[in-house]
PDB file of C-alpha atoms in Angstrom:
ATOM      1  CA  GLY A  45    -108.319-300.110 -94.900  1.00 68.00           C
ATOM      2  CA  GLN A  46    -108.646-297.215 -97.262  1.00 78.00           C
ATOM      3  CA  SER A  47    -109.407-297.122-100.960  1.00 89.00           C
ATOM      4  CA  LEU A  48    -110.385-294.685-103.680  1.00 94.00           C
ATOM      5  CA  GLU A  49    -112.224-295.671-106.836  1.00 96.00           C
ATOM      6  CA  GLN A  50    -112.252-293.640-110.028  1.00 97.00           C
ATOM      7  CA  PRO A  51    -112.708-294.629-113.689  1.00 97.00           C
ATOM      8  CA  SER A  52    -109.511-295.564-115.485  1.00 96.00           C
ATOM      9  CA  GLU A  53    -110.293-293.701-118.714  1.00 97.00           C
ATOM     10  CA  VAL A  54    -112.704-291.082-120.028  1.00 97.00           C
ATOM     11  CA  THR A  55    -112.929-289.711-123.568  1.00 97.00           C
ATOM     12  CA  ALA A  56    -114.701-286.484-124.554  1.00 97.00           C
ATOM     13  CA  VAL A  57    -114.708-283.968-127.380  1.00 97.00           C
ATOM     14  CA  GLU A  58    -113.351-280.465-127.368  1.00 97.00           C
ATOM     15  CA  GLY A  59    -115.834-277.965-125.949  1.00 97.00           C
ATOM     16  CA  ALA A  60    -117.821-280.592-124.055  1.00 97.00           C
ATOM     17  CA  ILE A  61    -118.305-281.096-120.309  1.00 97.00           C
ATOM     18  CA  VAL A  62    -116.900-284.148-118.541  1.00 98.00           C
ATOM     19  CA  GLN A  63    -117.354-285.422-114.977  1.00 98.00           C
ATOM     20  CA  ILE A  64    -114.815-287.676-113.258  1.00 98.00           C
ATOM     21  CA  ASN A  65    -116.241-289.482-110.241  1.00 98.00           C
ATOM     22  CA  CYS A  66    -114.416-290.631-107.150  1.00 98.00           C
ATOM     23  CA  THR A  67    -115.699-292.779-104.300  1.00 97.00           C
ATOM     24  CA  TYR A  68    -113.602-293.360-101.229  1.00 95.00           C
ATOM     25  CA  GLN A  69    -113.375-295.495 -98.134  1.00 92.00           C
ATOM     26  CA  THR A  70    -111.092-294.173 -95.478  1.00 85.00           C
ATOM     27  CA  SER A  71    -110.776-293.470 -91.780  1.00 80.00           C
ATOM     28  CA  GLY A  72    -110.239-290.000 -90.335  1.00 81.00           C
ATOM     29  CA  PHE A  73    -111.414-288.177 -93.458  1.00 86.00           C
ATOM     30  CA  TYR A  74    -110.246-284.576 -93.659  1.00 86.00           C
ATOM     31  CA  GLY A  75    -110.930-283.563 -97.255  1.00 90.00           C
ATOM     32  CA  LEU A  76    -110.825-284.510-100.937  1.00 94.00           C
ATOM     33  CA  SER A  77    -108.338-283.052-103.408  1.00 95.00           C
ATOM     34  CA  TRP A  78    -107.891-283.286-107.159  1.00 97.00           C
ATOM     35  CA  TYR A  79    -104.583-283.247-109.038  1.00 97.00           C
ATOM     36  CA  GLN A  80    -103.774-283.087-112.726  1.00 98.00           C
ATOM     37  CA  GLN A  81    -100.757-284.751-114.307  1.00 97.00           C
ATOM     38  CA  HIS A  82     -99.665-284.374-117.917  1.00 97.00           C
ATOM     39  CA  ASP A  83     -97.500-287.085-119.463  1.00 94.00           C
ATOM     40  CA  GLY A  84     -93.938-286.736-118.217  1.00 91.00           C
ATOM     41  CA  GLY A  85     -94.890-284.015-115.767  1.00 94.00           C
ATOM     42  CA  ALA A  86     -95.424-283.667-112.056  1.00 95.00           C
ATOM     43  CA  PRO A  87     -98.911-283.774-110.499  1.00 96.00           C
ATOM     44  CA  THR A  88    -100.287-280.288-109.890  1.00 96.00           C
ATOM     45  CA  PHE A  89    -102.999-279.313-107.448  1.00 95.00           C
ATOM     46  CA  LEU A  90    -106.417-278.389-108.842  1.00 96.00           C
ATOM     47  CA  SER A  91    -108.897-278.173-105.979  1.00 94.00           C
ATOM     48  CA  TYR A  92    -109.785-279.165-102.431  1.00 92.00           C
ATOM     49  CA  ASN A  93    -113.155-279.829-100.739  1.00 93.00           C
ATOM     50  CA  ALA A  94    -113.462-280.181 -96.991  1.00 90.00           C
ATOM     51  CA  LEU A  95    -117.197-279.491 -96.770  1.00 93.00           C
ATOM     52  CA  ASP A  96    -120.158-280.737 -98.780  1.00 96.00           C
ATOM     53  CA  GLY A  97    -120.923-278.808-101.926  1.00 96.00           C
ATOM     54  CA  LEU A  98    -119.426-277.417-105.069  1.00 96.00           C
ATOM     55  CA  GLU A  99    -116.182-275.454-105.368  1.00 94.00           C
ATOM     56  CA  GLU A 100    -115.615-273.614-108.637  1.00 93.00           C
ATOM     57  CA  THR A 101    -112.282-272.506-110.053  1.00 89.00           C
ATOM     58  CA  GLY A 102    -112.614-271.230-113.598  1.00 92.00           C
ATOM     59  CA  ARG A 103    -113.497-274.073-115.975  1.00 96.00           C
ATOM     60  CA  PHE A 104    -112.995-276.657-113.234  1.00 96.00           C
ATOM     61  CA  SER A 105    -115.394-277.446-110.387  1.00 97.00           C
ATOM     62  CA  SER A 106    -115.188-280.050-107.659  1.00 97.00           C
ATOM     63  CA  PHE A 107    -117.996-281.503-105.593  1.00 98.00           C
ATOM     64  CA  LEU A 108    -118.051-283.422-102.327  1.00 97.00           C
ATOM     65  CA  SER A 109    -120.720-285.386-100.465  1.00 97.00           C
ATOM     66  CA  ARG A 110    -119.255-286.606 -97.182  1.00 94.00           C
ATOM     67  CA  SER A 111    -122.345-288.661 -96.326  1.00 94.00           C
ATOM     68  CA  ASP A 112    -121.996-290.592 -99.607  1.00 96.00           C
ATOM     69  CA  SER A 113    -118.161-290.721 -99.510  1.00 95.00           C
ATOM     70  CA  TYR A 114    -118.282-289.392-103.031  1.00 96.00           C
ATOM     71  CA  GLY A 115    -116.882-286.554-105.033  1.00 98.00           C
ATOM     72  CA  TYR A 116    -116.393-285.501-108.618  1.00 98.00           C
ATOM     73  CA  LEU A 117    -114.352-283.184-110.769  1.00 98.00           C
ATOM     74  CA  LEU A 118    -116.248-281.327-113.481  1.00 98.00           C
ATOM     75  CA  LEU A 119    -114.348-279.919-116.443  1.00 98.00           C
ATOM     76  CA  GLN A 120    -116.212-277.517-118.702  1.00 97.00           C
ATOM     77  CA  GLU A 121    -115.408-276.169-122.160  1.00 97.00           C
ATOM     78  CA  LEU A 122    -112.859-278.907-122.655  1.00 98.00           C
ATOM     79  CA  GLN A 123    -109.655-278.015-124.436  1.00 97.00           C
ATOM     80  CA  MET A 124    -107.044-280.272-126.001  1.00 97.00           C
ATOM     81  CA  LYS A 125    -104.599-279.260-123.271  1.00 97.00           C
ATOM     82  CA  ASP A 126    -106.930-280.840-120.673  1.00 98.00           C
ATOM     83  CA  SER A 127    -105.824-284.267-121.930  1.00 98.00           C
ATOM     84  CA  ALA A 128    -104.054-285.597-118.848  1.00 98.00           C
ATOM     85  CA  SER A 129    -104.467-287.902-115.879  1.00 97.00           C
ATOM     86  CA  TYR A 130    -106.624-286.730-113.000  1.00 98.00           C
ATOM     87  CA  PHE A 131    -106.231-288.070-109.478  1.00 97.00           C
ATOM     88  CA  CYS A 132    -108.579-287.786-106.569  1.00 97.00           C
ATOM     89  CA  ALA A 133    -106.837-287.840-103.212  1.00 95.00           C
ATOM     90  CA  VAL A 134    -108.021-288.072 -99.620  1.00 93.00           C
ATOM     91  CA  LEU A 135    -106.396-286.142 -96.815  1.00 87.00           C
ATOM     92  CA  ASN A 136    -106.547-287.975 -93.501  1.00 79.00           C
ATOM     93  CA  THR A 137    -104.603-288.810 -90.364  1.00 63.00           C
ATOM     94  CA  GLY A 138    -104.853-285.442 -88.730  1.00 67.00           C
ATOM     95  CA  GLY A 139    -104.435-283.578 -91.964  1.00 63.00           C
ATOM     96  CA  PHE A 140    -100.947-284.790 -92.872  1.00 75.00           C
ATOM     97  CA  LYS A 141    -101.349-287.884 -95.012  1.00 83.00           C
ATOM     98  CA  THR A 142    -102.668-287.725 -98.580  1.00 89.00           C
ATOM     99  CA  ILE A 143    -103.738-290.972-100.260  1.00 90.00           C
ATOM    100  CA  PHE A 144    -104.281-291.030-104.023  1.00 94.00           C
ATOM    101  CA  GLY A 145    -106.594-292.942-106.306  1.00 94.00           C
ATOM    102  CA  ALA A 146    -105.250-294.805-109.338  1.00 95.00           C
ATOM    103  CA  GLY A 147    -106.074-291.906-111.643  1.00 96.00           C
ATOM    104  CA  THR A 148    -108.377-291.264-114.599  1.00 97.00           C
ATOM    105  CA  ARG A 149    -106.853-290.772-118.004  1.00 97.00           C
ATOM    106  CA  LEU A 150    -108.819-288.097-119.906  1.00 98.00           C
ATOM    107  CA  PHE A 151    -108.570-288.028-123.685  1.00 97.00           C
ATOM    108  CA  VAL A 152    -109.936-284.906-125.386  1.00 98.00           C
ATOM    109  CA  LYS A 153    -110.677-285.332-129.098  1.00 96.00           C
ATOM    110  CA  ALA A 154    -111.023-282.600-131.685  1.00 93.00           C
TER     111      ALA A 154
ATOM    112  CA  ASP B1483     -93.267-270.347-106.729  1.00 70.00           C
ATOM    113  CA  VAL B1484     -92.501-273.422-104.674  1.00 66.00           C
ATOM    114  CA  LYS B1485     -89.692-275.449-106.049  1.00 92.00           C
ATOM    115  CA  VAL B1486     -89.207-279.101-105.204  1.00 96.00           C
ATOM    116  CA  THR B1487     -86.038-280.467-106.725  1.00 96.00           C
ATOM    117  CA  GLN B1488     -85.148-284.113-107.064  1.00 96.00           C
ATOM    118  CA  SER B1489     -81.479-284.797-107.590  1.00 89.00           C
ATOM    119  CA  SER B1490     -81.786-287.181-110.534  1.00 92.00           C
ATOM    120  CA  ARG B1491     -84.298-287.505-113.353  1.00 94.00           C
ATOM    121  CA  TYR B1492     -83.140-290.981-114.379  1.00 96.00           C
ATOM    122  CA  LEU B1493     -81.206-293.544-112.368  1.00 97.00           C
ATOM    123  CA  VAL B1494     -80.104-297.093-113.185  1.00 98.00           C
ATOM    124  CA  LYS B1495     -78.890-299.302-110.347  1.00 97.00           C
ATOM    125  CA  ARG B1496     -78.065-302.951-109.879  1.00 98.00           C
ATOM    126  CA  THR B1497     -79.893-305.373-107.620  1.00 98.00           C
ATOM    127  CA  GLY B1498     -78.508-305.225-104.089  1.00 97.00           C
ATOM    128  CA  GLU B1499     -77.091-301.719-104.361  1.00 97.00           C
ATOM    129  CA  LYS B1500     -77.876-299.074-101.751  1.00 97.00           C
ATOM    130  CA  VAL B1501     -79.689-296.214-103.454  1.00 97.00           C
ATOM    131  CA  PHE B1502     -80.193-292.660-102.249  1.00 97.00           C
ATOM    132  CA  LEU B1503     -82.875-290.402-103.736  1.00 98.00           C
ATOM    133  CA  GLU B1504     -82.561-286.803-102.677  1.00 97.00           C
ATOM    134  CA  CYS B1505     -85.242-284.115-102.531  1.00 97.00           C
ATOM    135  CA  VAL B1506     -84.918-280.452-101.626  1.00 97.00           C
ATOM    136  CA  GLN B1507     -87.661-277.837-101.267  1.00 96.00           C
ATOM    137  CA  ASP B1508     -87.129-274.101-101.044  1.00 95.00           C
ATOM    138  CA  MET B1509     -90.330-272.865 -99.397  1.00 90.00           C
ATOM    139  CA  ASP B1510     -89.718-273.743 -95.749  1.00 92.00           C
ATOM    140  CA  HIS B1511     -92.479-276.369 -95.839  1.00 92.00           C
ATOM    141  CA  GLU B1512     -92.954-278.470 -92.729  1.00 92.00           C
ATOM    142  CA  ASN B1513     -94.196-281.611 -94.484  1.00 92.00           C
ATOM    143  CA  MET B1514     -92.376-283.740 -97.018  1.00 95.00           C
ATOM    144  CA  PHE B1515     -93.457-286.944 -98.726  1.00 96.00           C
ATOM    145  CA  TRP B1516     -92.151-289.752-100.896  1.00 97.00           C
ATOM    146  CA  TYR B1517     -94.507-291.506-103.302  1.00 97.00           C
ATOM    147  CA  ARG B1518     -93.936-294.082-105.974  1.00 98.00           C
ATOM    148  CA  GLN B1519     -96.040-294.081-109.127  1.00 97.00           C
ATOM    149  CA  ASP B1520     -96.751-297.196-111.140  1.00 95.00           C
ATOM    150  CA  PRO B1521     -99.179-297.598-114.078  1.00 90.00           C
ATOM    151  CA  GLY B1522    -102.659-298.478-112.923  1.00 88.00           C
ATOM    152  CA  LEU B1523    -101.768-298.037-109.254  1.00 91.00           C
ATOM    153  CA  GLY B1524    -101.619-294.265-108.968  1.00 92.00           C
ATOM    154  CA  LEU B1525     -99.368-292.676-106.377  1.00 95.00           C
ATOM    155  CA  ARG B1526     -98.620-294.757-103.318  1.00 95.00           C
ATOM    156  CA  LEU B1527     -97.229-293.187-100.170  1.00 94.00           C
ATOM    157  CA  ILE B1528     -93.944-294.652 -98.948  1.00 96.00           C
ATOM    158  CA  TYR B1529     -92.994-292.332 -96.077  1.00 96.00           C
ATOM    159  CA  PHE B1530     -93.720-288.831 -94.922  1.00 93.00           C
ATOM    160  CA  SER B1531     -92.255-286.376 -92.465  1.00 94.00           C
ATOM    161  CA  TYR B1532     -94.004-283.477 -90.708  1.00 90.00           C
ATOM    162  CA  ASP B1533     -90.927-282.098 -88.991  1.00 90.00           C
ATOM    163  CA  VAL B1534     -87.157-282.361 -88.939  1.00 92.00           C
ATOM    164  CA  LYS B1535     -86.028-285.800 -87.719  1.00 87.00           C
ATOM    165  CA  MET B1536     -89.652-286.978 -87.656  1.00 90.00           C
ATOM    166  CA  LYS B1537     -90.881-289.690 -90.001  1.00 93.00           C
ATOM    167  CA  GLU B1538     -94.030-291.735 -90.430  1.00 92.00           C
ATOM    168  CA  LYS B1539     -94.623-294.843 -92.487  1.00 93.00           C
ATOM    169  CA  GLY B1540     -96.952-294.573 -95.421  1.00 91.00           C
ATOM    170  CA  ASP B1541     -98.757-297.459 -97.061  1.00 90.00           C
ATOM    171  CA  ILE B1542     -95.752-299.248 -98.622  1.00 95.00           C
ATOM    172  CA  PRO B1543     -92.660-298.613 -96.453  1.00 96.00           C
ATOM    173  CA  GLU B1544     -91.133-302.092 -96.786  1.00 97.00           C
ATOM    174  CA  GLY B1545     -87.673-302.002 -98.328  1.00 97.00           C
ATOM    175  CA  TYR B1546     -87.329-298.242 -97.836  1.00 98.00           C
ATOM    176  CA  SER B1547     -86.084-295.860 -95.186  1.00 97.00           C
ATOM    177  CA  VAL B1548     -85.917-292.068 -95.029  1.00 97.00           C
ATOM    178  CA  SER B1549     -83.840-289.354 -93.482  1.00 97.00           C
ATOM    179  CA  ARG B1550     -84.728-285.747 -92.660  1.00 96.00           C
ATOM    180  CA  GLU B1551     -81.815-284.027 -90.971  1.00 94.00           C
ATOM    181  CA  LYS B1552     -82.684-280.568 -92.287  1.00 95.00           C
ATOM    182  CA  LYS B1553     -86.084-279.023 -92.919  1.00 95.00           C
ATOM    183  CA  GLU B1554     -85.525-278.528 -96.624  1.00 96.00           C
ATOM    184  CA  ARG B1555     -84.164-281.987 -97.433  1.00 97.00           C
ATOM    185  CA  PHE B1556     -85.853-285.397 -97.402  1.00 97.00           C
ATOM    186  CA  SER B1557     -83.954-288.452 -98.575  1.00 97.00           C
ATOM    187  CA  LEU B1558     -85.342-291.820 -99.583  1.00 98.00           C
ATOM    188  CA  ILE B1559     -83.030-294.797 -99.119  1.00 98.00           C
ATOM    189  CA  LEU B1560     -83.347-298.196-100.719  1.00 97.00           C
ATOM    190  CA  GLU B1561     -81.157-300.335 -98.468  1.00 94.00           C
ATOM    191  CA  SER B1562     -80.797-303.153-101.004  1.00 97.00           C
ATOM    192  CA  ALA B1563     -82.431-302.355-104.323  1.00 98.00           C
ATOM    193  CA  SER B1564     -84.618-305.003-105.916  1.00 98.00           C
ATOM    194  CA  THR B1565     -86.175-305.197-109.373  1.00 98.00           C
ATOM    195  CA  ASN B1566     -89.667-304.666-107.946  1.00 97.00           C
ATOM    196  CA  GLN B1567     -88.526-301.225-106.826  1.00 98.00           C
ATOM    197  CA  THR B1568     -88.198-300.129-110.439  1.00 98.00           C
ATOM    198  CA  SER B1569     -90.616-297.206-110.556  1.00 98.00           C
ATOM    199  CA  MET B1570     -91.130-293.455-110.795  1.00 98.00           C
ATOM    200  CA  TYR B1571     -90.421-291.822-107.430  1.00 98.00           C
ATOM    201  CA  LEU B1572     -92.074-288.509-106.625  1.00 98.00           C
ATOM    202  CA  CYS B1573     -91.159-286.211-103.771  1.00 98.00           C
ATOM    203  CA  ALA B1574     -93.641-283.613-102.510  1.00 96.00           C
ATOM    204  CA  SER B1575     -93.847-280.949 -99.839  1.00 94.00           C
ATOM    205  CA  SER B1576     -96.647-279.014 -98.165  1.00 91.00           C
ATOM    206  CA  ARG B1577     -97.075-276.392 -95.523  1.00 88.00           C
ATOM    207  CA  GLY B1578     -98.408-277.150 -92.038  1.00 76.00           C
ATOM    208  CA  GLN B1579    -101.538-279.138 -91.374  1.00 71.00           C
ATOM    209  CA  GLY B1580    -104.787-279.341 -93.235  1.00 68.00           C
ATOM    210  CA  ASN B1581    -105.614-278.441 -96.793  1.00 73.00           C
ATOM    211  CA  SER B1582    -102.269-277.081 -97.902  1.00 83.00           C
ATOM    212  CA  PRO B1583    -101.711-278.570-101.390  1.00 89.00           C
ATOM    213  CA  LEU B1584     -98.858-280.903-102.205  1.00 93.00           C
ATOM    214  CA  HIS B1585     -96.107-279.498-104.439  1.00 95.00           C
ATOM    215  CA  PHE B1586     -94.337-282.198-106.396  1.00 97.00           C
ATOM    216  CA  GLY B1587     -90.890-282.527-107.860  1.00 96.00           C
ATOM    217  CA  ASN B1588     -90.458-283.782-111.428  1.00 95.00           C
ATOM    218  CA  GLY B1589     -89.744-287.316-110.313  1.00 97.00           C
ATOM    219  CA  THR B1590     -86.887-289.797-110.508  1.00 97.00           C
ATOM    220  CA  ARG B1591     -87.299-292.729-112.857  1.00 97.00           C
ATOM    221  CA  LEU B1592     -85.388-295.551-111.130  1.00 98.00           C
ATOM    222  CA  THR B1593     -84.554-298.760-112.967  1.00 98.00           C
ATOM    223  CA  VAL B1594     -83.110-301.659-110.988  1.00 98.00           C
ATOM    224  CA  THR B1595     -81.497-304.339-113.147  1.00 97.00           C
TER     225      THR B1595
END
């Protein structure tokens, strides 16, 4: 089977750094993606890691360790607008099929 | 910008009805997907299609079917709606194979009574 584990909720203060972890079990692993979803909105793509290491995009970074089946999303200089749900997702089956975790609800406090 | 449009934002149907959810994308994407989203369960893949008239089962295809007669349109069909199919349904599209990101529509909130 395949599964992704991520914390259900994380709370942090404005300006802080927060890390959302994701561990996965899947066959035919292709890469790990992260999506953000605000309440009432559609999920939007944040980042993708196919190889081990850190990918940085502005305030957001994503890390992957294929040997540990583990990745994380790092959000720096948190802002109130970062309050949202964050999903890790695995791309497999020849690069067509994306499977999502249950999501992490991030609350940013003033 | 890629636009994925779902025909209805809210839908209320009765148990046993046949339900059609329509999705159209305007960026000539090869791949299209249907997910359902439920609290605490994340997004679960129902069906996907990587080409016209091609379809593959996702993780929860039971009770659903799909149709892709044209590249830009992917329809989800509930043959006989049941209350446990009450959910948010999200359509997505992506280009080709590999790390092309998914572009989602705004979702259809379906209630089956």
